[in-house]
XYZ file of C-alpha atoms in Angstrom:
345
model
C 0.000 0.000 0.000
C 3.001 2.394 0.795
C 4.557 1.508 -2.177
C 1.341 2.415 -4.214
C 1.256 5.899 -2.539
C 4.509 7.021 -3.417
C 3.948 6.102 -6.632
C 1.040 7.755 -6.936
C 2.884 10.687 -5.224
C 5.789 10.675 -7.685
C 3.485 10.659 -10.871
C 0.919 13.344 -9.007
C 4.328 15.360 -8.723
C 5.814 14.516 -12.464
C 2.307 15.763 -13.350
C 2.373 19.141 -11.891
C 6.284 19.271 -13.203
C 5.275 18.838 -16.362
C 2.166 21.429 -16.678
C 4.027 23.910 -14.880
C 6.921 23.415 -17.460
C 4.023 23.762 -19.756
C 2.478 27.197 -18.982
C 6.007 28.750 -18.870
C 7.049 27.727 -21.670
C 3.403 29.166 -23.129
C 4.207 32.519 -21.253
C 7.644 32.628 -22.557
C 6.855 32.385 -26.191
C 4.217 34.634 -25.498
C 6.487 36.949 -24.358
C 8.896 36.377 -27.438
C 6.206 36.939 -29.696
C 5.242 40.143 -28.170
C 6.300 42.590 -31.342
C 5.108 39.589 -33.734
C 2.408 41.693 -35.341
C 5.905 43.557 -37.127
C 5.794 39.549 -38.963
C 7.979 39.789 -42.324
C 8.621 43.469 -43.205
C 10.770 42.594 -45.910
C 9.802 45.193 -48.815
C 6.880 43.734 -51.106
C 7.895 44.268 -54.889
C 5.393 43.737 -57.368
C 7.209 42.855 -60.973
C 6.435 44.125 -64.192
C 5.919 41.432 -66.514
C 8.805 42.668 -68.587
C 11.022 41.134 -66.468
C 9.496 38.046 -65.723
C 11.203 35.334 -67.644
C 14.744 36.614 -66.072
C 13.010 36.101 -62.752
C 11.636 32.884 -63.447
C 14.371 31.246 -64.719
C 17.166 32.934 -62.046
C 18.802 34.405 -64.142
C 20.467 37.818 -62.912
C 18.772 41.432 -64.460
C 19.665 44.654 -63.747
C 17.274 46.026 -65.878
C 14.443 44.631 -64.224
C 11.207 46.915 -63.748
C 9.342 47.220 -60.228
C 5.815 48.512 -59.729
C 5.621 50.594 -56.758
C 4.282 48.495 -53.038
C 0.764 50.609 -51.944
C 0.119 50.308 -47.747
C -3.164 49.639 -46.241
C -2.634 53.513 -44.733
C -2.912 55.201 -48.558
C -6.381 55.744 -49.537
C -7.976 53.207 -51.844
C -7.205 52.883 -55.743
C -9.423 50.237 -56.246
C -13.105 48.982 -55.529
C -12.240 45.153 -54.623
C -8.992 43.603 -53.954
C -8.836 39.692 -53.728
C -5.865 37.893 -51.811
C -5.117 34.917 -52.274
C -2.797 32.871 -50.245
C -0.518 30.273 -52.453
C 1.632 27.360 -51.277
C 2.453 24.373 -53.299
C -0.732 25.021 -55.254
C 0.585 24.296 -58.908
C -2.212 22.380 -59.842
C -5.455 23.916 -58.090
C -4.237 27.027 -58.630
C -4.838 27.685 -62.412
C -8.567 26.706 -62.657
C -9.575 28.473 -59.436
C -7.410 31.889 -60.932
C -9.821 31.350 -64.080
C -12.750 31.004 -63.034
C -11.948 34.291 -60.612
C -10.404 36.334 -63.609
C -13.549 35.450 -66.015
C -16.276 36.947 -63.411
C -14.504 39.816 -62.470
C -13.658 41.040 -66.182
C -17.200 40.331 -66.999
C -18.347 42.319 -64.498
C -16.144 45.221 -64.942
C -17.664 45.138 -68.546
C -20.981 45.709 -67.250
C -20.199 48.382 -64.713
C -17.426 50.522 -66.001
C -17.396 51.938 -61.962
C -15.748 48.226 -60.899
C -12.251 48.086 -60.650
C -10.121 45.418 -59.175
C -6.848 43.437 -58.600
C -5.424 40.140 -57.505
C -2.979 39.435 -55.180
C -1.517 36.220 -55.441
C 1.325 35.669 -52.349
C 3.271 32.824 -53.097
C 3.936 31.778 -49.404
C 7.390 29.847 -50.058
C 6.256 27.480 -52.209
C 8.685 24.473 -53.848
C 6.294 23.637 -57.192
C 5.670 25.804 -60.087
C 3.188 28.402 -58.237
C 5.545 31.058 -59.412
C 5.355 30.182 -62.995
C 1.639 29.912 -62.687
C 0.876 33.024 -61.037
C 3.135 34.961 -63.110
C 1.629 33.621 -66.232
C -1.477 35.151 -65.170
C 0.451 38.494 -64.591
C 1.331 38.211 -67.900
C -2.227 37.407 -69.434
C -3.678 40.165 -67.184
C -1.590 43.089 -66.623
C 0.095 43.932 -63.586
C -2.167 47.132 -62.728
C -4.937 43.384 -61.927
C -2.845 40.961 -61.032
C 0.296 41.010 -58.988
C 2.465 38.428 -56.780
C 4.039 38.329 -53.434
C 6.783 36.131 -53.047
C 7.343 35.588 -49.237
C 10.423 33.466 -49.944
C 9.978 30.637 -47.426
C 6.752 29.295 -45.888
C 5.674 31.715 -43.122
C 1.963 30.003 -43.073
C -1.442 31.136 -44.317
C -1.673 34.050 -41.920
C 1.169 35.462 -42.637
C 0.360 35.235 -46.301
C -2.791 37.292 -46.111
C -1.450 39.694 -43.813
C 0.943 40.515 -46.640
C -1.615 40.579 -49.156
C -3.907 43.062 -46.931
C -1.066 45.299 -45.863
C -0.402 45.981 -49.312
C -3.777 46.190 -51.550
C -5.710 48.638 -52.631
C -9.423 48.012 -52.639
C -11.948 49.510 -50.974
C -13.320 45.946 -49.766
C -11.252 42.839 -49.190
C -11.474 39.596 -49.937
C -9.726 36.323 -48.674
C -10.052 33.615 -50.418
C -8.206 30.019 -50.816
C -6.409 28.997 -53.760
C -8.666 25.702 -54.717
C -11.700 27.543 -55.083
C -13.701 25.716 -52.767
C -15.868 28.632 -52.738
C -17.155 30.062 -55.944
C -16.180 33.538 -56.295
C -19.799 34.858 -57.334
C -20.606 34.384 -53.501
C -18.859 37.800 -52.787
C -21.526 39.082 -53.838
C -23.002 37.958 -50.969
C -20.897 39.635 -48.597
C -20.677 42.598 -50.678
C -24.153 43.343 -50.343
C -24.502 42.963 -46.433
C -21.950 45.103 -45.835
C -23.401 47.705 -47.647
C -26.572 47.119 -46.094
C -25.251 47.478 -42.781
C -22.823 50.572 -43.360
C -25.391 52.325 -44.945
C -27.744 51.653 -41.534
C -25.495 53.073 -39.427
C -25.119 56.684 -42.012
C -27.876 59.146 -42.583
C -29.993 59.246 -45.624
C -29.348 63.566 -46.343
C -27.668 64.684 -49.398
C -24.743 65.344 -47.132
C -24.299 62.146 -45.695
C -24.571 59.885 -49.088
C -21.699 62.367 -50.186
C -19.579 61.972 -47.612
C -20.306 58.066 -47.239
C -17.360 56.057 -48.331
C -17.519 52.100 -47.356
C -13.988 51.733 -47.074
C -14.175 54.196 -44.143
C -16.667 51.841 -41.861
C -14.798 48.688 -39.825
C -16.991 46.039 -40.940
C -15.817 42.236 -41.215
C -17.951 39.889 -43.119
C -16.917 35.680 -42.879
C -18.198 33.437 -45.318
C -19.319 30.446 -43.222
C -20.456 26.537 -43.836
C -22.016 26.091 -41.105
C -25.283 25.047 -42.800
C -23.526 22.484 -44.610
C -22.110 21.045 -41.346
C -25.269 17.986 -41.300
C -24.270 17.519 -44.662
C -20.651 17.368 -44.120
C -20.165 15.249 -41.234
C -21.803 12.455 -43.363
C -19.808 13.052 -45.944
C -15.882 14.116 -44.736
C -13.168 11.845 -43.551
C -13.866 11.109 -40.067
C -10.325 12.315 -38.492
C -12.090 16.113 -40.148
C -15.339 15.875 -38.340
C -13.064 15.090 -35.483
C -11.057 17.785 -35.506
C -13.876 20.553 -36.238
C -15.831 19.428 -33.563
C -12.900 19.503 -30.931
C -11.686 22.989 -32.700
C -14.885 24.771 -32.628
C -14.941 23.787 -28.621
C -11.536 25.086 -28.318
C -12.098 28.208 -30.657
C -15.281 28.799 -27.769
C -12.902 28.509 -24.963
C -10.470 31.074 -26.469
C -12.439 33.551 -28.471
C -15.947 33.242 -27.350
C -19.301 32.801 -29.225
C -20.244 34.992 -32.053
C -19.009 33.006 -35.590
C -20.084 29.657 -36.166
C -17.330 28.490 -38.705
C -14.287 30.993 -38.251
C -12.077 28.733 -40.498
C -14.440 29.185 -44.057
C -11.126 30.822 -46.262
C -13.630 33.115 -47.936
C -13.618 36.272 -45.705
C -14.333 40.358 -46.549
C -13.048 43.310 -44.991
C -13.704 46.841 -45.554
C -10.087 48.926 -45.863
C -10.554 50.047 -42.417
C -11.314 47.081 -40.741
C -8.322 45.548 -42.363
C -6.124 47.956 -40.925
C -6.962 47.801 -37.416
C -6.547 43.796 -37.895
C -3.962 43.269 -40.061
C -1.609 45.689 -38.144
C -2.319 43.477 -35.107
C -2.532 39.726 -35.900
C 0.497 37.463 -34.505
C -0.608 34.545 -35.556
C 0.948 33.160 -38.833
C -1.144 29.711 -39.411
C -4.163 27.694 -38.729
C -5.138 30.070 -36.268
C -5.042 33.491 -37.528
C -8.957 33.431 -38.468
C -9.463 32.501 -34.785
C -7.336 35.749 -33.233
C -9.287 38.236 -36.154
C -13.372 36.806 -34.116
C -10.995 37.945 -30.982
C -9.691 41.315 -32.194
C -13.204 42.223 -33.600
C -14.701 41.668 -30.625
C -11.712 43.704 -28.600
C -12.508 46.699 -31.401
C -16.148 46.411 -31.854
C -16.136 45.666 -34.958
C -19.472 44.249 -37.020
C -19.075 40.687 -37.744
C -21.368 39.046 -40.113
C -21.812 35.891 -40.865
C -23.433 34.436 -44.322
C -23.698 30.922 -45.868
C -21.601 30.145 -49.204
C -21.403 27.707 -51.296
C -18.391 25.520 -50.750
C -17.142 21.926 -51.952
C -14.472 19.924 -50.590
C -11.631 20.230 -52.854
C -9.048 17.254 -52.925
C -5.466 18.361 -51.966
C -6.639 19.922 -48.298
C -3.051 20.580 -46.306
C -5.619 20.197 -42.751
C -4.554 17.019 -41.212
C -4.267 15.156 -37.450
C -1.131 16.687 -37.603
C -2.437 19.973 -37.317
C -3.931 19.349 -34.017
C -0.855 20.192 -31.440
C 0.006 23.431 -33.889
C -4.146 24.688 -33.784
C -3.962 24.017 -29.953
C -0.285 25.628 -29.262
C -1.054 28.900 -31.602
C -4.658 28.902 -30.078
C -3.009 28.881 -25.681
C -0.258 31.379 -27.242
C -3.318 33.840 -28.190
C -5.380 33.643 -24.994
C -2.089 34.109 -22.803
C -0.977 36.647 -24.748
C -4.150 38.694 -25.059
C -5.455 38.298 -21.240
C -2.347 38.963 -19.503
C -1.772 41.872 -22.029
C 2.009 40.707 -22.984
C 0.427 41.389 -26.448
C -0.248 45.012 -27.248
C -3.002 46.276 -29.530
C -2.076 48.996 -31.765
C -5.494 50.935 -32.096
């Protein structure tokens, strides 16, 4: 029997060891990561396609032409900006960039008021994602489409940050690079974000000329939540597992408000992306997660509205993802509740 206590007493005490050990090391990476919303501040340079084929195939030229880098700060240029976040996505990549390209030219021929651009931000990728992007700056024009390259993989988060920080639409959109989503469905959130700016400004003369929607925080997040009956009959079961046990963790840490904060296919108006984009720390899985939080901390409108979406084969989600969801996910609420991590406002 006194052998049985003491070993019950040793692994009682290896147990308190180890989750001690455990929320230092969570409050010391914290603490590391306390300036992390700086992320990669290496200079964005968008290429003119002039130079493109010495770029592509490494060769060395001096001659090569740069389009100037715009900042969320300068006042818009464009109506809609699209980011889209690219790693290893040589093959989804093209038809998703298509389909994308082909509605938005066809409706800039119908309104001649609708401008855009693409932002394609290679996030370290090993395949031909370059090539492909670049092709498309070729086919398109730089002034619509233009590429990031990040270098190495920094993670999704990081990508879009990049993308946001330097576009220069009005509204916002994030969207993944398999087109899961169709693009159409911006519409969607275009339209309730208009409704609901235009609730909170009067109807005078004066106000609808002063009333620009780039100037009113509003987030809008594409969800699939009414597609979750649907999908848990349907997706691999380690998936169901891991977005039920997420969307109990994403509770804990962020609180109620979104249903499905992980949908890719997400609008912001300018300013909105500006007080979130100069804050997020979070480079991954997570990063949609810490934006529900930062809304919240701003007071910021979020809306949710149901798109279409289909499972694309090639998802990079796996059980692997599980410790780096949870670790980025105890990094945020530490951070944000003991105030380690500053919010620029």
């Amino acid at each position: 029997m006194e052998v049985l206590l003491t070993m019950m007493e040793i692994l009682a005490a290896l147990v308190l060891i180890f989750v001690l050990g455990l929320v230092s090391v969570i409050f010391l990476e914290a603490y590391r990561r306390r300036h992390n919303n700086a992320h990669v501040e290496a200079p964005a340079i968008f290429e003119d396609p002039k130079s493109l084929k010495q770029e592509i195939t490494g060769r060395v030229n001096f001659e090569k032409l740069n389009v100037p880098c715009p900042n969320i700060f300068d006042p818009a240029e464009k109506y809609l900006s699209l980011i889209i976040p690219a790693f290893n996505e040589e093959h989804r990549l093209p038809g998703a960039l298509d389909e994308t390209m082909n509605y938005l030219q066809q409706r800039a021929a119908n309104d001649k008021s609708f401008s855009y651009e693409v932002l394609i931000i290679d996030d370290g990728s090993r395949d031909g994602t370059k090539r492909v992007a670049f092709d498309f700056v070729k086919k398109y024009g730089v002034n619509n489409v233009r590429v990031i390259l990040l270098g190495k993989n920094h993670g999704k988060g990081e990508a879009i940050r990049k993308g946001m920080l330097h576009s220069r639409g009005e509204l916002l959109l994030m969207l993944d690079a398999d087109g899961a989503t169709k693009v159409t469905d911006l519409e969607k959130l275009e339209n309730q974000i208009h409704a609901v700016a235009r609730k909170g400004h009067g109807d005078s003369a004066a106000d609808k000329a002063t009333f620009r929607i780039s100037d009113i925080p509003i987030v809008a997040f594409g969800s699939r939540a009414h597609l979750e009956e649907k999908a848990l009959a349907t997706r691999k079961w380690y998936r169901n597992f891991l977005m039920k046990g997420f969307h109990l963790v994403v509770l804990l840490a962020a609180g109620p408000g979104i249903r499905d904060t992980q949908c890719g296919f997400k609008m912001f108006t300018r300013s909105a992306a500006r007080k979130l984009f100069t804050n997020i720390r979070l480079k991954r899985w997570c990063f949609d997660v810490e934006l529900v939080f930062l809304c919240k901390w701003f007071g910021i409108p979020m809306l949710e509205i149901s798109v279409n979406w289909s499972e694309i084969p090639g998802s990079k989600v796996n059980p692997l993802s599980i410790p780096n969801m949870l670790w980025e996910l105890a990094l945020m609420s530490v951070g944000y509740r003991t105030r380690i991590w500053k919010i620029n406002s």
